[in-house]
XYZ file of C-alpha atoms in Angstrom:
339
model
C 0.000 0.000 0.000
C 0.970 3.178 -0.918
C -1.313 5.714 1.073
C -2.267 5.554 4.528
C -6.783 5.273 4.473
C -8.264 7.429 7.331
C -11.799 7.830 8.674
C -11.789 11.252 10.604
C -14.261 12.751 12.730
C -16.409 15.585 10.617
C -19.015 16.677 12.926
C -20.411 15.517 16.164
C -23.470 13.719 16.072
C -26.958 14.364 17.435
C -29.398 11.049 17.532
C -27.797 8.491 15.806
C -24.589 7.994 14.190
C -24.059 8.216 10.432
C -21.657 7.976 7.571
C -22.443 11.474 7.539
C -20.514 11.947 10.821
C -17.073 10.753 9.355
C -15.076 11.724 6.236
C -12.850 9.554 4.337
C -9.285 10.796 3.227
C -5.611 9.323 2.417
C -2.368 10.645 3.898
C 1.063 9.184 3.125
C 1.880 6.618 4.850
C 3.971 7.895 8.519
C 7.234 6.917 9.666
C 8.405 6.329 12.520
C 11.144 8.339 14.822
C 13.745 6.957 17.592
C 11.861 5.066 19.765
C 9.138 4.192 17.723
C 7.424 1.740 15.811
C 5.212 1.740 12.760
C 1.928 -0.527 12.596
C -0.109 -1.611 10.217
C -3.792 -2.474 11.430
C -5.100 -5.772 11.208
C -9.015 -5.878 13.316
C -10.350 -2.690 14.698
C -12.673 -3.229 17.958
C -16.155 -1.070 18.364
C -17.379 -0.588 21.360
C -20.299 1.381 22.589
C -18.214 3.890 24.441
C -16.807 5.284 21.254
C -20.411 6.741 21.088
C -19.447 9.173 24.333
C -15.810 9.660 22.711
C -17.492 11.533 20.021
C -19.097 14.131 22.102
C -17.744 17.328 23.071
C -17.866 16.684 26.835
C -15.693 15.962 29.495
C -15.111 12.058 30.102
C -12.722 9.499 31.324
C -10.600 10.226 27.776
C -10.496 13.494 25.776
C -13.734 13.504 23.324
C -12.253 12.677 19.487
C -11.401 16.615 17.795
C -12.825 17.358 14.471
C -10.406 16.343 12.189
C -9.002 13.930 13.685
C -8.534 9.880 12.930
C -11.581 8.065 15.042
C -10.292 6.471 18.397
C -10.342 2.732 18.397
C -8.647 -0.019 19.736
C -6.675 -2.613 17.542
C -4.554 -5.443 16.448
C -1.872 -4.532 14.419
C 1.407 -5.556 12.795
C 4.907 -3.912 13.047
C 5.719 -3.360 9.473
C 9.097 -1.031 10.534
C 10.801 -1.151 14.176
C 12.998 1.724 15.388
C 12.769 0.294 19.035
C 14.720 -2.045 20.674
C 11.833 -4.241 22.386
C 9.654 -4.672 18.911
C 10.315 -6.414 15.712
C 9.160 -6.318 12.098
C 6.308 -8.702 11.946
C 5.002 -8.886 15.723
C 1.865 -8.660 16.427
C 0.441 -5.680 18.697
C -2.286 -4.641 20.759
C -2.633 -0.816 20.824
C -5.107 1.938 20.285
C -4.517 2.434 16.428
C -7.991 4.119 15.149
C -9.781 4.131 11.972
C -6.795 3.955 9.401
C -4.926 1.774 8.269
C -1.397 2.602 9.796
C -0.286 4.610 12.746
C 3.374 5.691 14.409
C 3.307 4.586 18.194
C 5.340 3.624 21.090
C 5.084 2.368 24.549
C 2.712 4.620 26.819
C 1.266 6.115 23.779
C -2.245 6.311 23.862
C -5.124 4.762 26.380
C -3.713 1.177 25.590
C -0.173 1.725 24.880
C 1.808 -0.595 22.638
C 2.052 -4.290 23.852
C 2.821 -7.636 22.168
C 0.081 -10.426 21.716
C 1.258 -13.332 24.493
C 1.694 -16.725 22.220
C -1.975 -18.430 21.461
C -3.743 -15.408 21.959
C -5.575 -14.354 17.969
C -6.114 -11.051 17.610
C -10.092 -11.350 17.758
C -9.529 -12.704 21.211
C -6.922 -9.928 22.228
C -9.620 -7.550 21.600
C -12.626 -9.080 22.115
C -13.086 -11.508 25.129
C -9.076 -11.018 26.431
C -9.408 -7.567 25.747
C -10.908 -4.176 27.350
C -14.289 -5.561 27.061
C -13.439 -9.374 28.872
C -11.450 -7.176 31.306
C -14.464 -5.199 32.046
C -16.354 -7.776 32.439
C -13.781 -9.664 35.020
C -12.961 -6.598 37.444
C -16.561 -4.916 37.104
C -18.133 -8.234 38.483
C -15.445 -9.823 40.715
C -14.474 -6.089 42.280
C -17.722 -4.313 42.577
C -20.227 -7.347 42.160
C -18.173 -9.393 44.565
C -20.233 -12.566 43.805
C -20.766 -15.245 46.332
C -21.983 -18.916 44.994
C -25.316 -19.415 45.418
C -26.186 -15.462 44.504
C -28.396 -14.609 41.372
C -26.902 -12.323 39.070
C -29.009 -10.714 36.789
C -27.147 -9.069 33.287
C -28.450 -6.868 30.692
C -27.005 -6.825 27.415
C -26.318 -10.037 28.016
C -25.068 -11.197 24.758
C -22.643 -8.899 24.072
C -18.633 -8.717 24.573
C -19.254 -7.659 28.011
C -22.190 -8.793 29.403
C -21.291 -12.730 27.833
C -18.758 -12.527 29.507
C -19.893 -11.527 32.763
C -22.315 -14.605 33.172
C -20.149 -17.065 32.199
C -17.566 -15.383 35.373
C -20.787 -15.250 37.507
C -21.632 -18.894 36.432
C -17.935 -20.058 37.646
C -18.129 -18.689 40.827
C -21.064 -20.683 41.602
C -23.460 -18.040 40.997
C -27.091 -18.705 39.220
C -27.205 -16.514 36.233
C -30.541 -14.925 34.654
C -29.450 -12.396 31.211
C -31.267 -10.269 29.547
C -31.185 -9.547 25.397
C -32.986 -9.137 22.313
C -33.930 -12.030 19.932
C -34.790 -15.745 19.863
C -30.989 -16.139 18.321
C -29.597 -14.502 21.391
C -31.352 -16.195 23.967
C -30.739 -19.297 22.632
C -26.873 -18.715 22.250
C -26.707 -17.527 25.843
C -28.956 -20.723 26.704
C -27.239 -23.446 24.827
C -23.278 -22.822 24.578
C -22.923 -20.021 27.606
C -24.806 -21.502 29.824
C -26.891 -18.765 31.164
C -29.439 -20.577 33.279
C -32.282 -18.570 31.780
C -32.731 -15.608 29.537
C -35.502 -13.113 29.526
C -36.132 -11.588 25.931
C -37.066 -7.922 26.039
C -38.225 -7.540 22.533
C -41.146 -10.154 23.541
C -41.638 -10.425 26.954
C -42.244 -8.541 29.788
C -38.715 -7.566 31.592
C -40.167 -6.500 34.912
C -42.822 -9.428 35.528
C -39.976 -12.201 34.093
C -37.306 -11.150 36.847
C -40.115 -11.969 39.560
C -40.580 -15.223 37.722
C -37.439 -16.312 37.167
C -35.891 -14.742 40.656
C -38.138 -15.088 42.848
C -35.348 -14.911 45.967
C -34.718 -11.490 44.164
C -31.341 -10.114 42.207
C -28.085 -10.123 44.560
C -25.953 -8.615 41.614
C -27.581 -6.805 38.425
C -24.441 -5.810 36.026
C -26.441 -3.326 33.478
C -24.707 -2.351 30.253
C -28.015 -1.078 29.360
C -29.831 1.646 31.525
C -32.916 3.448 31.147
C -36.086 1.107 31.914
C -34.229 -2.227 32.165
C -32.010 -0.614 34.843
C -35.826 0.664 36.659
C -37.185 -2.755 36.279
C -34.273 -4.593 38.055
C -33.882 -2.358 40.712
C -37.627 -3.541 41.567
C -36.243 -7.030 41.940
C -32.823 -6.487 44.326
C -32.280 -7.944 47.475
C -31.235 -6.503 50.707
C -27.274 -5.743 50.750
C -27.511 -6.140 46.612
C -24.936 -4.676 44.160
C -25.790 -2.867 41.159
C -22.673 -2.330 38.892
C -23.045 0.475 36.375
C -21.139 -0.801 33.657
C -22.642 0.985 30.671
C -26.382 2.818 29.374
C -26.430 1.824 25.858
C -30.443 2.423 26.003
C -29.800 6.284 26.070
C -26.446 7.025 23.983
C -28.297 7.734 21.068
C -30.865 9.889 22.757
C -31.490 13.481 20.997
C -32.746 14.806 24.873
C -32.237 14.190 28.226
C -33.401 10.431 29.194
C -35.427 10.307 32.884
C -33.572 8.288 35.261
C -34.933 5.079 36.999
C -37.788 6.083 39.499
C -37.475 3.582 42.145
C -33.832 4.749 43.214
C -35.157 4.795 46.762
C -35.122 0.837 46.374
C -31.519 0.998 47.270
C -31.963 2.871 50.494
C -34.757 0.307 51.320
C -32.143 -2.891 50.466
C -29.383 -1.189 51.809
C -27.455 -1.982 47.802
C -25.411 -0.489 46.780
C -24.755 0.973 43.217
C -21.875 1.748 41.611
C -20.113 2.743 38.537
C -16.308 2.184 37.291
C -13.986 2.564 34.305
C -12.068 -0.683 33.256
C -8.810 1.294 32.931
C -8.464 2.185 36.097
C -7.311 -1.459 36.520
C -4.385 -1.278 33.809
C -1.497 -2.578 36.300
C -3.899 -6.055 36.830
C -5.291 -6.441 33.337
C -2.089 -9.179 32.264
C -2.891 -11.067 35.879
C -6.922 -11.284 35.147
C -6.067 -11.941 31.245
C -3.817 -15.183 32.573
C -6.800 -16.255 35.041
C -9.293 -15.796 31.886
C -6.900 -17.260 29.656
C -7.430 -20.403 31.571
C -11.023 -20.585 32.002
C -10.985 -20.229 28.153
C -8.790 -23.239 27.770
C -10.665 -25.444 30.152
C -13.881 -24.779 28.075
C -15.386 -23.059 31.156
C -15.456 -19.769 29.149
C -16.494 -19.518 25.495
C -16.820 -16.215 23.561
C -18.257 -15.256 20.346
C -16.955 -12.812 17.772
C -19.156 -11.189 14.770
C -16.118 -9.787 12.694
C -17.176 -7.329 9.681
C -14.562 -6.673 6.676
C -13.748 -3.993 4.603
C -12.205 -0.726 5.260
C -15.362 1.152 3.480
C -17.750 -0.839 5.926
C -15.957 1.224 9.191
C -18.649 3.194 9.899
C -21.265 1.105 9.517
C -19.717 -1.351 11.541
C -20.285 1.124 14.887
C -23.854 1.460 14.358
C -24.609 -2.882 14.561
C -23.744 -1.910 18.402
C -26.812 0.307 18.415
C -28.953 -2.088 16.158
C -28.205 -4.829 18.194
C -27.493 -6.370 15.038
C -24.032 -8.302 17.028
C -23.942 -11.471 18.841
C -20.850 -11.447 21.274
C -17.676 -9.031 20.033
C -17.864 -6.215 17.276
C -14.350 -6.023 15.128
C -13.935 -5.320 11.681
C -11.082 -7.077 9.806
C -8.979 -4.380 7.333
C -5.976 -7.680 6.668
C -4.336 -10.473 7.431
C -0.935 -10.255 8.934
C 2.185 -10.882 6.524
């Protein structure tokens, strides 16, 4: 390749995210300076939280500046090494946005610049190894702090995270009831992750299922989703229950301000607890809990599920199957194959 592809950020969206949002352009091809290392992309990962990175509001990260290459996490290859630790052809994990190379270097960037560990692919790195298997392990075991013979409850239960989450919950000895969209998602979540039940919100009724199916009541709900799910399972906690606030896809798309759950008083009742957190906070453990996850994964205790797009066109489009609900398990798009 002789040009380096971009998709930049050309104007901040209001309601739902578009083509319209992005422009496409070609730049040369960078090089790289003492120190550093030039990647080529392989798989891109899209997560919901690019969504918020888009706004012009204060976060956890700086929002993404007009003009400038979307923020994304990926798997690339080191096509040209200038530093001593990296070598033409290894494969990376770093945050290399919507193009299809980038000039990096240790530190740089929310992920930094870090080898894949032998037997790791990169749809695994990113996906169910990655930020979004990480969140799932330190958002359940740290807040959740899951005891076996507890019911967890999980919304968005069949994606990267909340897949994840169960399956954790489920190997702790923990009875597991999710929450998704679609006979095909249920069933998944059913049959090969081995949620004990699964309430569909597109056809049934969310609040009257969780009495059904928990009829002890919820000692952990981990909600990726917000909004009325998050209001009909704090009807349902028990007393001394966590609620981890993981993510509110519901509302990310929202064109006004989205009324909160009513029943918030449910938590002074219970005495729960409800809580928030930011998987990056937990950098210096993320190669310990990847290890511990590693294993599950190779014991078949822990299976995950990847719905991998192609085509460097198909980049924006890709972002908006999160907010379709059009993905089963982790969202990537694959731009090559390594060398």
């Amino acid at each position: 390749m002789n040009t380096n592809r971009q998709w930049t950020l050309a104007k901040r969206p209001f309601g739902v995210v578009g083509k319209e949002n992005f422009e496409y352009r070609e730049e040369p091809i960078p090089q790289p300076g003492e120190g550093e290392v030039l990647v080529r992309n392989l798989y891109l990962s899209f997560d919901p939280t690019q969504r918020g990175w888009m706004e012009d509001r204060e976060s956890y990260l700086p929002p993404v500046a007009i003009g400038e290459v979307m923020r994304a996490g990926s798997v690339g290859q080191v096509v040209e090494s200038r530093h001593p630790d990296f070598s033409a052809g290894d494969l990376v994990q770093t945050t290399g946005g919507w193009q299809d190379f980038l000039v990096t270097q240790p530190g740089a960037g929310p992920m930094g610049l870090s080898k894949l560990p032998p037997g790791v692919t990169p749809p695994m790195a990113l996906g169910v190894l990655g930020v979004t298997g990480l969140t799932a392990y330190f958002g359940l075991l740290d807040l959740g702090l899951p005891q076996a013979g507890e019911t967890v409850l999980v919304s968005g239960a069949a994606g990267a995270t909340g897949s994840v989450v169960g399956q954790i919950a489920r190997i702790k000895g923990c009875r597991v009831i999710g929450i998704a969209g679609g006979e095909e998602k249920c069933d998944w979540l059913r049959e090969v992750a081995q949620f004990d039940d699964v309430i569909d919100y597109k056809s049934e009724q969310v609040d009257a299922r969780i009495g059904e199916l928990c009829p002890d009541r919820v000692d952990i709900f981990f909600d990726n989703v917000g909004g009325e799910i998050l209001e009909a399972a704090l009807n349902h906690i028990n007393l001394h229950a966590r609620v981890v606030l993981c993510g509110g896809i519901s509302g990310y798309n929202a064109t006004e301000a989205q009324p909160g759950p009513s029943n918030l008083m449910n938590l002074v009742v219970m005495r729960a607890r409800m809580e928030g957190f930011i998987v990056l906070d937990y950098a210096e453990r993320f190669g310990a809990a990847a290890m511990e996850m590693l294993g599950w994964i190779n014991s078949g205790e822990l299976v995950h599920r990847e719905d991998i797009q192609e085509g460097f066109e198909n980049i924006p489009d890709t972002l908006n199957r999160l907010f379709t609900g059009k993905n089963i398990g982790k969202q990537l798009l694959k731009i090559a194959d390594p060398s």
